[in-house]
Amino acid sequence: MSTYVRHSQLRATPRVISTLWRIGIPQRRRLHQVSTDSTSSTRDQTPIESARLAVKDNIAATGFTTTCASNILSGNRIPFDATIVKQLRLRGAAVTGKSGMDEFGMGTHSTTSAFETIHNVCGLEKYSTGGSSGGSAAAVRKGEADLALGTDTGGSVRMPAAYTGTVGFKPSYGMLSRWGVVPYANSLDTVGLLARTVDPIGSAVVEQGLYKEHDHNDPTSLPSTVRSRCTAERSGYGSWNPAQDGAIQGLTFGIPVEYNIEELDSRIHQGWLTAARRIEELGGRVVPVSLPSTKNALSAYYVIAPAEAASNLSKYDGIRYGQRNPEQASDAFEGILYAKTRDTGFGSEVKRRILLGSYTLSSEAIDNYFIQAQKVRRLVKRDFDRVFKLSNPLEDEQPFDLSEMEDTVQLENKFGPAQVDFLLCPTAPTTPPLLEDVMKQTSLDSYMNDVFTVPASLAGLPAISIPMDIPVDPAKEEERLLSFGGLQLIGQYWDDARLLSTADMLSPHVLQQMLF
């Protein structure tokens, strides 16, 4: 098993080849030098100045190829660092390898790569590692990296974290630069961080000041003046001090009633309820909240994301970008110059999403699909803004329409239901599935796994997945192996510092077993 990308010339490889580190940088370290022993502390004591950094294969890093796990970019080298890689290198982190992923970030289980299927690790090799940043999560869980970079479009950092028992953080949209990241869906893509605990992530974002840095190369990077205004309205950015800024007592956590779906595994559901009880024991308050547009969020996402992907991937034709098809003298097919190049260069899932996106952007379908999906996106964002105590610094405050509220949600006062500091929900509806079962799933089955992670992505909100205990029947071997699930916390826009501090303080209370 390997967590690192292979660069085979063939899409279908019948055997698994051992993966080698990519040469070209003096800082690389040997895998066998990495200790995977458990520690007695819940905090990761590795400072960022000496952290080993794994970089997802759609993020540029000098000395390494950047293939996006696709044949069409096989052997591609980008001659500069992505801004986020440069920022972390300047702070002392050493890039030790590129991590495997789903092709162009399109997948839920890291099984759509042109080079290999990413397996889970540490005794869970038969199970999915989640996607699309599965290689980054596996590298962290195995101990090959202290910190890993991924990209989160609809849950691609949080889902692998939930399936590997690691921590995955998606910051507020526009906080971390996307320059040097090969885009999937521009309005959704966010650079995310993975680690064994919350501490290294909080140290990088808050203590090391990544949240302050505007990148003029990235048009989606929040300007410095807006960053300053947003930060002034928030707490926790002065220093990385979870004990001071992450106290659970006095906070209100909301449980979205719409997230209690039929597909939710009973053990994940029980772990969710147990985590809520732990919060109450720590002095927090847990209340039900309603997010009525949630039921349409997943459908909207799978219209918007493929549409943006179809546009972004149109440049890969073997002429301007990508590898040309070498099998024939001409790659033209039925008068289309680059048809064969795109046919052989892209995998089936990428082609499926290109077709879907191209159709929803067509003149006959755009009004019924793409425009409607954007309207749903606005409703999803409105629902989040209404339930949080803090206002969104980029939006006008809106009152809650009581006619849209679920009957199970009680009124706090005559103005409406209780407002919350954070939302609490599962990251994934199930424990990691067997890869054997994943290969039999339809695309729609795979898409359903994103049901809890997509809403925060549509709204551009910060969210973090931390591991939690779930009930285990000692007589069942699979339950003993899969003794953890993912617990997701979602915060208001630019409340990242307080979200990280709260997650750091809550982690040891919701996960009392030793995973590492």
Coordinates of C-alpha atoms in Angstrom, one line a residue:
M1 CA 0.0 0.0 0.0
S2 CA 1.2 3.4 -0.7
T3 CA -0.1 6.8 0.1
Y4 CA 1.9 8.5 -2.6
V5 CA 1.2 9.0 -6.3
R6 CA 2.7 6.7 -8.8
H7 CA 3.6 7.9 -12.3
S8 CA 2.7 5.0 -14.5
Q9 CA 2.0 5.6 -18.2
L10 CA -1.0 3.2 -18.2
R11 CA -4.3 3.9 -16.6
A12 CA -5.1 0.3 -15.8
T13 CA -2.3 -1.4 -13.8
P14 CA -3.0 -5.0 -12.8
R15 CA -0.4 -5.1 -10.1
V16 CA 0.6 -2.7 -7.3
I17 CA 4.1 -1.3 -7.7
S18 CA 6.0 0.1 -4.7
T19 CA 6.0 3.8 -4.5
L20 CA 9.3 5.8 -4.4
W21 CA 9.8 9.2 -3.0
R22 CA 10.2 11.7 -5.8
I23 CA 13.8 13.0 -5.8
G24 CA 14.8 16.6 -6.3
I25 CA 14.8 18.2 -2.8
P26 CA 17.4 17.9 -0.1
Q27 CA 14.9 17.9 2.8
R28 CA 13.3 14.5 2.0
R29 CA 13.2 12.0 4.7
R30 CA 13.1 8.2 4.7
L31 CA 9.8 6.5 5.5
H32 CA 11.4 4.1 7.9
Q33 CA 12.6 6.9 10.1
V34 CA 9.1 8.0 11.0
S35 CA 7.9 6.8 14.3
T36 CA 4.2 5.8 14.5
D37 CA 4.2 5.0 18.2
S38 CA 1.3 6.4 20.3
T39 CA 2.0 9.3 22.5
S40 CA 0.6 9.9 26.0
S41 CA -0.5 13.4 25.1
T42 CA -3.5 14.5 23.0
R43 CA -1.4 17.4 21.6
D44 CA 1.0 17.2 18.8
Q45 CA 4.3 18.6 20.0
T46 CA 5.9 18.9 16.6
P47 CA 6.4 22.6 15.9
I48 CA 5.7 23.8 12.4
E49 CA 9.3 24.9 12.1
S50 CA 10.3 21.2 11.8
A51 CA 7.1 19.7 10.4
R52 CA 7.2 17.2 7.6
L53 CA 4.6 18.4 5.0
A54 CA 2.8 16.2 2.5
V55 CA 1.3 18.0 -0.4
K56 CA -1.8 16.9 -2.4
D57 CA -0.9 16.2 -6.0
N58 CA -3.0 19.1 -7.4
I59 CA -0.9 21.7 -5.4
A60 CA 2.3 22.9 -7.0
A61 CA 5.6 22.2 -5.2
T62 CA 9.0 22.7 -6.8
G63 CA 11.0 19.4 -7.0
F64 CA 7.9 17.3 -7.6
T65 CA 5.5 16.6 -10.4
T66 CA 2.0 17.8 -10.2
T67 CA -0.3 15.4 -12.1
C68 CA -3.7 15.7 -10.4
A69 CA -3.7 11.9 -10.5
S70 CA -4.5 12.1 -14.2
N71 CA -2.8 10.7 -17.3
I72 CA -3.4 13.9 -19.2
L73 CA -0.9 15.6 -16.8
S74 CA 1.5 12.7 -16.4
G75 CA 5.0 13.9 -15.8
N76 CA 3.9 17.6 -15.5
R77 CA 6.2 19.8 -13.5
I78 CA 5.2 23.3 -12.4
P79 CA 8.3 25.5 -11.9
F80 CA 7.1 27.3 -8.8
D81 CA 5.5 26.7 -5.4
A82 CA 1.9 27.3 -4.7
T83 CA 1.5 30.2 -2.3
I84 CA 0.4 28.0 0.6
V85 CA 3.5 25.7 0.0
K86 CA 5.7 28.8 -0.1
Q87 CA 4.2 30.2 3.1
L88 CA 4.7 26.9 5.0
R89 CA 8.2 26.4 3.7
L90 CA 9.1 29.9 4.8
R91 CA 7.9 29.0 8.3
G92 CA 10.3 25.9 8.3
A93 CA 8.1 23.1 7.1
A94 CA 9.8 20.6 4.8
V95 CA 7.9 19.1 1.9
T96 CA 8.5 15.3 2.0
G97 CA 6.3 14.1 -0.8
K98 CA 3.2 14.5 -2.9
S99 CA 0.1 12.6 -1.8
G100 CA -2.4 10.6 -3.9
M101 CA -5.9 11.8 -4.7
D102 CA -8.9 11.3 -6.8
E103 CA -8.3 12.5 -10.4
F104 CA -8.7 16.3 -10.4
G105 CA -10.3 16.0 -7.0
M106 CA -13.4 14.3 -8.4
G107 CA -14.3 11.4 -6.2
T108 CA -15.3 10.3 -2.7
H109 CA -13.0 7.4 -1.9
S110 CA -9.7 8.2 -3.7
T111 CA -10.4 5.4 -6.2
T112 CA -10.5 7.4 -9.5
S113 CA -6.7 8.1 -9.8
A114 CA -5.1 7.1 -13.1
F115 CA -2.2 5.6 -11.1
E116 CA -3.5 3.8 -8.0
T117 CA -6.3 3.3 -5.5
I118 CA -5.4 4.8 -2.2
H119 CA -6.0 2.4 0.7
N120 CA -6.6 3.2 4.3
V121 CA -3.7 2.4 6.7
C122 CA -2.9 1.0 10.1
G123 CA -4.8 -2.3 9.8
L124 CA -7.7 -0.8 7.7
E125 CA -6.2 -1.5 4.3
K126 CA -9.4 -3.1 3.1
Y127 CA -11.3 0.1 3.7
S128 CA -11.8 3.4 1.9
T129 CA -9.6 6.3 3.0
G130 CA -12.1 8.8 1.7
G131 CA -11.6 11.3 -1.0
S132 CA -10.4 13.2 -2.7
S133 CA -7.5 14.0 -0.3
G134 CA -7.2 10.4 0.7
G135 CA -3.4 10.3 0.3
S136 CA -2.9 13.3 2.5
A137 CA -5.0 11.8 5.3
A138 CA -3.3 8.4 5.0
A139 CA 0.1 9.9 5.2
V140 CA -0.8 11.8 8.4
R141 CA -2.4 8.7 10.0
K142 CA 0.5 6.5 9.1
G143 CA 3.0 9.0 10.5
E144 CA 4.7 9.9 7.2
A145 CA 3.8 13.5 7.6
D146 CA 3.1 15.8 10.6
L147 CA 1.0 18.2 8.5
A148 CA -0.7 17.6 5.1
L149 CA -2.2 19.9 2.5
G150 CA -5.4 19.0 0.8
T151 CA -8.2 20.7 -1.1
D152 CA -11.8 20.8 0.0
T153 CA -14.4 21.5 -2.6
G154 CA -17.4 19.6 -1.0
G155 CA -15.7 17.7 1.8
S156 CA -12.5 16.4 0.3
V157 CA -10.4 17.2 3.4
R158 CA -13.0 16.4 6.1
M159 CA -14.2 13.1 4.6
P160 CA -10.7 11.5 4.5
A161 CA -10.2 12.8 8.1
A162 CA -13.3 11.1 9.3
Y163 CA -12.4 7.8 7.6
T164 CA -8.8 7.8 8.9
G165 CA -9.3 9.1 12.4
T166 CA -7.4 12.3 11.8
V167 CA -8.3 16.0 11.9
G168 CA -9.3 17.8 8.7
F169 CA -9.9 21.6 8.6
K170 CA -11.5 23.6 5.8
P171 CA -11.0 27.3 6.4
S172 CA -13.3 30.2 5.5
Y173 CA -13.4 30.7 1.7
G174 CA -10.8 33.2 0.7
M175 CA -8.6 32.9 3.8
L176 CA -5.9 30.7 2.3
S177 CA -4.6 31.4 -1.2
R178 CA -5.5 29.0 -4.0
W179 CA -2.7 30.3 -6.3
G180 CA -0.7 27.3 -7.6
V181 CA -3.6 24.9 -6.9
V182 CA -5.1 23.2 -10.0
P183 CA -8.7 24.3 -9.9
Y184 CA -11.8 22.0 -9.8
A185 CA -14.6 24.4 -9.0
N186 CA -13.3 27.9 -8.3
S187 CA -16.2 29.1 -6.2
L188 CA -15.9 26.1 -3.9
D189 CA -12.3 25.1 -3.8
T190 CA -10.5 25.7 -0.5
V191 CA -7.0 24.7 0.6
G192 CA -7.4 22.6 3.7
L193 CA -5.0 21.1 6.4
L194 CA -4.8 17.7 8.0
A195 CA -3.0 16.6 11.1
R196 CA -3.2 14.0 13.9
T197 CA -4.5 16.7 16.3
V198 CA -5.9 20.2 16.0
D199 CA -2.9 21.8 17.5
P200 CA -0.6 21.9 14.4
I201 CA -3.4 23.3 12.3
G202 CA -4.3 26.0 14.8
S203 CA -0.6 26.9 15.2
A204 CA -0.2 27.3 11.4
V205 CA -3.4 29.3 10.8
V206 CA -3.5 31.4 14.0
E207 CA -0.1 31.5 15.7
Q208 CA 1.9 31.6 12.4
G209 CA -0.5 34.2 11.0
L210 CA -1.6 32.5 7.8
Y211 CA -5.0 34.1 8.2
K212 CA -3.5 37.5 7.8
E213 CA -1.8 37.0 4.4
H214 CA -3.5 38.3 1.3
D215 CA -2.2 36.9 -2.1
H216 CA -2.5 39.4 -5.0
N217 CA -2.1 36.5 -7.4
D218 CA -5.4 34.9 -6.2
P219 CA -8.5 36.9 -7.1
T220 CA -10.5 34.9 -4.5
S221 CA -8.1 35.8 -1.7
L222 CA -9.7 38.2 0.7
P223 CA -8.1 41.7 0.6
S224 CA -6.1 42.9 3.6
T225 CA -8.5 45.6 4.5
V226 CA -11.4 43.1 4.6
R227 CA -9.3 40.6 6.6
S228 CA -8.6 43.3 9.2
R229 CA -12.3 44.2 9.4
C230 CA -13.4 40.6 9.7
T231 CA -10.7 39.8 12.3
A232 CA -11.7 42.8 14.4
E233 CA -15.2 41.4 14.7
R234 CA -13.9 38.0 15.9
S235 CA -12.1 36.7 19.0
G236 CA -9.3 34.2 19.2
Y237 CA -6.9 35.6 16.6
G238 CA -4.6 37.4 19.1
S239 CA -2.7 34.2 19.9
W240 CA -3.1 30.4 19.7
N241 CA -4.4 29.7 23.2
P242 CA -7.1 27.1 23.1
A243 CA -7.4 26.9 26.9
Q244 CA -8.4 30.5 26.9
D245 CA -10.3 30.9 23.7
G246 CA -11.8 27.4 23.4
A247 CA -13.7 26.9 26.6
I248 CA -16.9 24.9 26.0
Q249 CA -18.7 26.4 29.0
G250 CA -21.2 29.0 28.0
L251 CA -21.2 28.1 24.3
T252 CA -24.3 27.0 22.4
F253 CA -24.1 24.2 19.9
G254 CA -26.8 23.5 17.3
I255 CA -27.9 20.1 16.0
P256 CA -29.5 20.5 12.6
V257 CA -32.7 18.4 12.7
E258 CA -32.4 17.9 8.9
Y259 CA -29.1 16.0 9.3
N260 CA -30.9 13.1 11.1
I261 CA -31.3 11.2 7.8
E262 CA -32.3 7.6 7.1
E263 CA -28.9 6.8 5.7
L264 CA -27.2 7.7 8.9
D265 CA -25.5 4.7 10.5
S266 CA -26.8 3.9 13.9
R267 CA -23.3 3.8 15.5
I268 CA -22.5 7.2 14.0
H269 CA -25.8 8.5 15.3
Q270 CA -25.1 7.3 18.7
G271 CA -21.6 8.8 18.7
W272 CA -23.1 12.1 17.7
L273 CA -25.5 12.0 20.6
T274 CA -22.8 11.0 23.0
A275 CA -20.7 14.0 21.8
A276 CA -23.6 16.3 22.5
R277 CA -23.9 14.9 26.0
R278 CA -20.2 15.5 26.6
I279 CA -20.7 19.1 25.6
E280 CA -23.5 19.5 28.1
E281 CA -21.3 17.9 30.8
L282 CA -18.6 20.5 30.0
G283 CA -21.1 23.4 30.5
G284 CA -22.1 23.9 26.9
R285 CA -25.7 24.1 25.7
V286 CA -27.0 21.9 22.9
V287 CA -30.2 22.9 21.0
P288 CA -31.9 21.8 17.8
V289 CA -31.8 24.1 14.8
S290 CA -33.4 24.1 11.4
L291 CA -31.6 24.5 8.1
P292 CA -34.6 24.0 5.7
S293 CA -32.6 24.3 2.5
T294 CA -30.2 21.5 3.4
K295 CA -32.3 18.9 1.6
N296 CA -31.5 20.6 -1.7
A297 CA -27.8 21.4 -1.0
L298 CA -26.4 18.2 -2.4
S299 CA -28.3 18.4 -5.6
A300 CA -27.2 22.1 -6.0
Y301 CA -23.6 21.2 -5.4
Y302 CA -23.6 18.5 -8.1
V303 CA -24.9 21.0 -10.6
I304 CA -22.5 23.9 -9.7
A305 CA -19.3 21.9 -9.2
P306 CA -19.4 19.9 -12.5
A307 CA -20.3 23.1 -14.4
E308 CA -17.3 24.9 -13.1
A309 CA -15.2 21.8 -13.7
A310 CA -16.3 21.6 -17.3
S311 CA -15.1 25.1 -17.8
N312 CA -11.8 24.7 -16.0
L313 CA -10.9 21.4 -17.7
S314 CA -11.6 22.7 -21.2
K315 CA -8.0 23.8 -21.6
Y316 CA -6.6 20.3 -21.3
D317 CA -6.5 19.4 -25.0
G318 CA -2.9 18.3 -25.6
I319 CA -2.2 21.5 -27.5
R320 CA -2.1 24.2 -24.8
Y321 CA -2.1 21.9 -21.7
G322 CA -1.7 18.2 -21.1
Q323 CA -0.3 15.2 -23.0
R324 CA -1.3 14.4 -26.5
N325 CA -2.5 11.0 -27.4
P326 CA 0.6 9.2 -28.7
E327 CA -1.1 6.1 -30.2
Q328 CA -2.1 7.6 -33.5
A329 CA -0.7 10.1 -36.0
S330 CA -3.8 12.3 -35.5
D331 CA -6.0 12.4 -32.4
A332 CA -8.9 13.9 -34.3
F333 CA -12.2 12.1 -34.2
E334 CA -15.2 13.1 -36.3
G335 CA -13.6 16.5 -37.0
I336 CA -12.7 17.3 -33.4
L337 CA -9.0 17.8 -33.2
Y338 CA -8.3 16.8 -29.6
A339 CA -11.1 14.2 -29.0
K340 CA -8.8 11.2 -28.6
T341 CA -6.5 13.2 -26.2
R342 CA -9.3 13.9 -23.9
D343 CA -10.8 10.5 -24.2
T344 CA -7.6 8.7 -23.2
G345 CA -6.3 11.4 -20.9
F346 CA -9.3 11.7 -18.6
G347 CA -10.8 8.9 -16.4
S348 CA -14.5 7.9 -16.4
E349 CA -15.5 10.0 -13.4
V350 CA -13.9 13.2 -14.8
K351 CA -15.6 12.7 -18.2
R352 CA -18.9 12.1 -16.4
R353 CA -18.7 15.4 -14.6
I354 CA -17.5 17.3 -17.7
L355 CA -20.5 16.0 -19.6
L356 CA -22.9 16.8 -16.7
G357 CA -21.4 20.3 -16.4
S358 CA -21.4 21.0 -20.1
Y359 CA -25.1 20.1 -20.3
T360 CA -26.1 22.2 -17.3
L361 CA -24.4 25.2 -18.8
S362 CA -26.0 24.7 -22.2
S363 CA -28.6 27.2 -23.4
E364 CA -31.4 24.7 -23.1
A365 CA -30.6 23.7 -19.5
I366 CA -28.9 26.6 -17.8
D367 CA -32.1 28.2 -16.5
N368 CA -33.5 25.0 -15.2
Y369 CA -30.3 23.7 -13.6
F370 CA -27.4 26.0 -13.1
I371 CA -29.4 29.1 -12.2
Q372 CA -31.7 27.2 -9.9
A373 CA -28.7 25.6 -8.2
Q374 CA -27.2 29.1 -7.5
K375 CA -30.5 30.2 -6.0
V376 CA -30.5 27.1 -3.7
R377 CA -26.9 28.1 -2.8
R378 CA -28.1 31.5 -1.6
L379 CA -30.8 29.9 0.5
V380 CA -28.3 27.5 2.1
K381 CA -26.1 30.4 3.0
R382 CA -29.1 32.4 4.4
D383 CA -30.0 29.4 6.6
F384 CA -26.6 29.3 8.1
D385 CA -26.5 33.1 8.7
R386 CA -29.8 33.0 10.5
V387 CA -28.8 30.3 13.1
F388 CA -25.4 31.7 14.1
K389 CA -25.1 34.3 16.9
L390 CA -22.4 36.1 15.0
S391 CA -23.3 37.9 11.9
N392 CA -21.6 37.2 8.6
P393 CA -19.2 40.2 8.0
L394 CA -19.8 39.9 4.3
E395 CA -23.6 39.8 4.4
D396 CA -26.5 41.9 5.7
E397 CA -28.2 40.3 8.7
Q398 CA -31.6 38.6 7.9
P399 CA -34.4 37.6 10.2
F400 CA -35.6 34.0 10.5
D401 CA -38.8 33.2 8.7
L402 CA -40.8 31.2 11.3
S403 CA -43.0 29.6 8.6
E404 CA -40.0 27.7 7.2
M405 CA -38.9 26.3 10.6
E406 CA -39.3 22.6 11.5
D407 CA -42.0 21.9 14.2
T408 CA -39.4 20.2 16.4
V409 CA -37.4 23.4 16.8
Q410 CA -38.5 25.4 19.9
L411 CA -38.7 29.2 20.0
E412 CA -36.1 30.9 22.2
N413 CA -38.2 34.0 22.5
K414 CA -40.8 36.0 20.4
F415 CA -38.1 36.8 17.9
G416 CA -37.4 33.2 16.9
P417 CA -35.4 30.1 17.8
A418 CA -32.1 30.0 19.7
Q419 CA -29.0 31.1 17.8
V420 CA -25.7 29.1 18.2
D421 CA -22.0 29.5 18.3
F422 CA -21.3 26.3 16.3
L423 CA -23.1 23.5 14.5
L424 CA -22.5 19.9 15.6
C425 CA -23.0 17.0 13.2
P426 CA -21.4 13.9 11.8
T427 CA -18.8 14.3 9.0
A428 CA -19.8 11.2 7.2
P429 CA -23.0 9.2 7.5
T430 CA -21.2 5.9 7.9
T431 CA -17.8 4.4 8.9
P432 CA -15.3 3.8 6.1
P433 CA -16.8 1.3 3.6
L434 CA -14.9 -1.7 2.2
L435 CA -13.1 -0.8 -1.0
E436 CA -14.6 -3.9 -2.5
D437 CA -18.1 -2.5 -1.8
V438 CA -17.0 1.0 -3.1
M439 CA -16.1 -0.5 -6.5
K440 CA -19.7 -1.8 -6.8
Q441 CA -21.4 1.5 -5.9
T442 CA -23.0 3.7 -8.5
S443 CA -21.9 7.3 -8.8
L444 CA -25.0 8.5 -7.0
D445 CA -24.3 6.2 -4.1
S446 CA -20.8 7.8 -3.8
Y447 CA -22.2 11.3 -4.1
M448 CA -24.5 10.7 -1.1
N449 CA -21.5 10.4 1.3
D450 CA -21.0 14.2 0.9
V451 CA -24.4 15.1 2.3
F452 CA -23.0 16.5 5.6
T453 CA -20.0 18.3 4.2
V454 CA -21.4 20.0 1.1
P455 CA -23.6 22.7 2.9
A456 CA -20.6 24.4 4.6
S457 CA -18.8 24.4 1.3
L458 CA -21.7 26.0 -0.6
A459 CA -21.8 28.8 2.1
G460 CA -18.0 29.2 2.3
L461 CA -17.9 28.5 6.0
P462 CA -15.1 27.1 8.2
A463 CA -15.6 23.5 9.2
I464 CA -13.4 20.9 11.0
S465 CA -13.7 17.1 11.4
I466 CA -12.3 15.6 14.6
P467 CA -12.4 11.9 15.5
M468 CA -15.0 10.7 18.0
D469 CA -15.8 7.4 19.8
I470 CA -18.7 5.3 18.5
P471 CA -20.2 2.2 20.2
V472 CA -18.4 -1.1 19.6
D473 CA -19.7 -4.6 19.9
P474 CA -16.6 -6.6 21.1
A475 CA -18.0 -9.7 19.3
K476 CA -17.8 -8.1 15.9
E477 CA -14.3 -7.8 14.4
E478 CA -15.3 -5.0 11.9
E479 CA -16.7 -2.8 14.7
R480 CA -13.5 -3.3 16.8
L481 CA -11.5 -2.1 13.8
L482 CA -13.8 0.8 12.9
S483 CA -14.2 2.2 16.5
F484 CA -14.2 5.8 15.5
G485 CA -16.2 8.2 13.4
G486 CA -15.9 11.8 12.3
L487 CA -17.5 14.7 14.2
Q488 CA -17.9 17.9 12.3
L489 CA -18.0 21.4 13.8
I490 CA -19.1 24.3 11.6
G491 CA -18.6 28.0 12.4
Q492 CA -19.7 31.4 11.1
Y493 CA -17.6 33.0 8.4
W494 CA -14.1 34.0 9.6
D495 CA -14.7 32.5 13.0
D496 CA -11.9 30.0 12.2
A497 CA -9.7 30.8 15.3
R498 CA -12.5 30.2 17.8
L499 CA -13.6 27.1 15.9
L500 CA -10.1 25.6 16.0
S501 CA -9.7 26.4 19.7
T502 CA -13.1 24.8 20.5
A503 CA -12.3 21.7 18.5
D504 CA -8.9 21.4 20.2
M505 CA -10.5 21.6 23.7
L506 CA -13.4 19.2 22.7
S507 CA -11.3 16.6 21.1
P508 CA -10.1 14.7 24.1
H509 CA -13.6 14.5 25.5
V510 CA -15.2 13.0 22.4
L511 CA -12.3 10.6 21.6
Q512 CA -11.1 8.8 24.7
Q513 CA -9.4 5.9 22.9
M514 CA -5.8 6.1 21.6
L515 CA -5.8 5.9 17.8
F516 CA -2.1 6.7 17.4

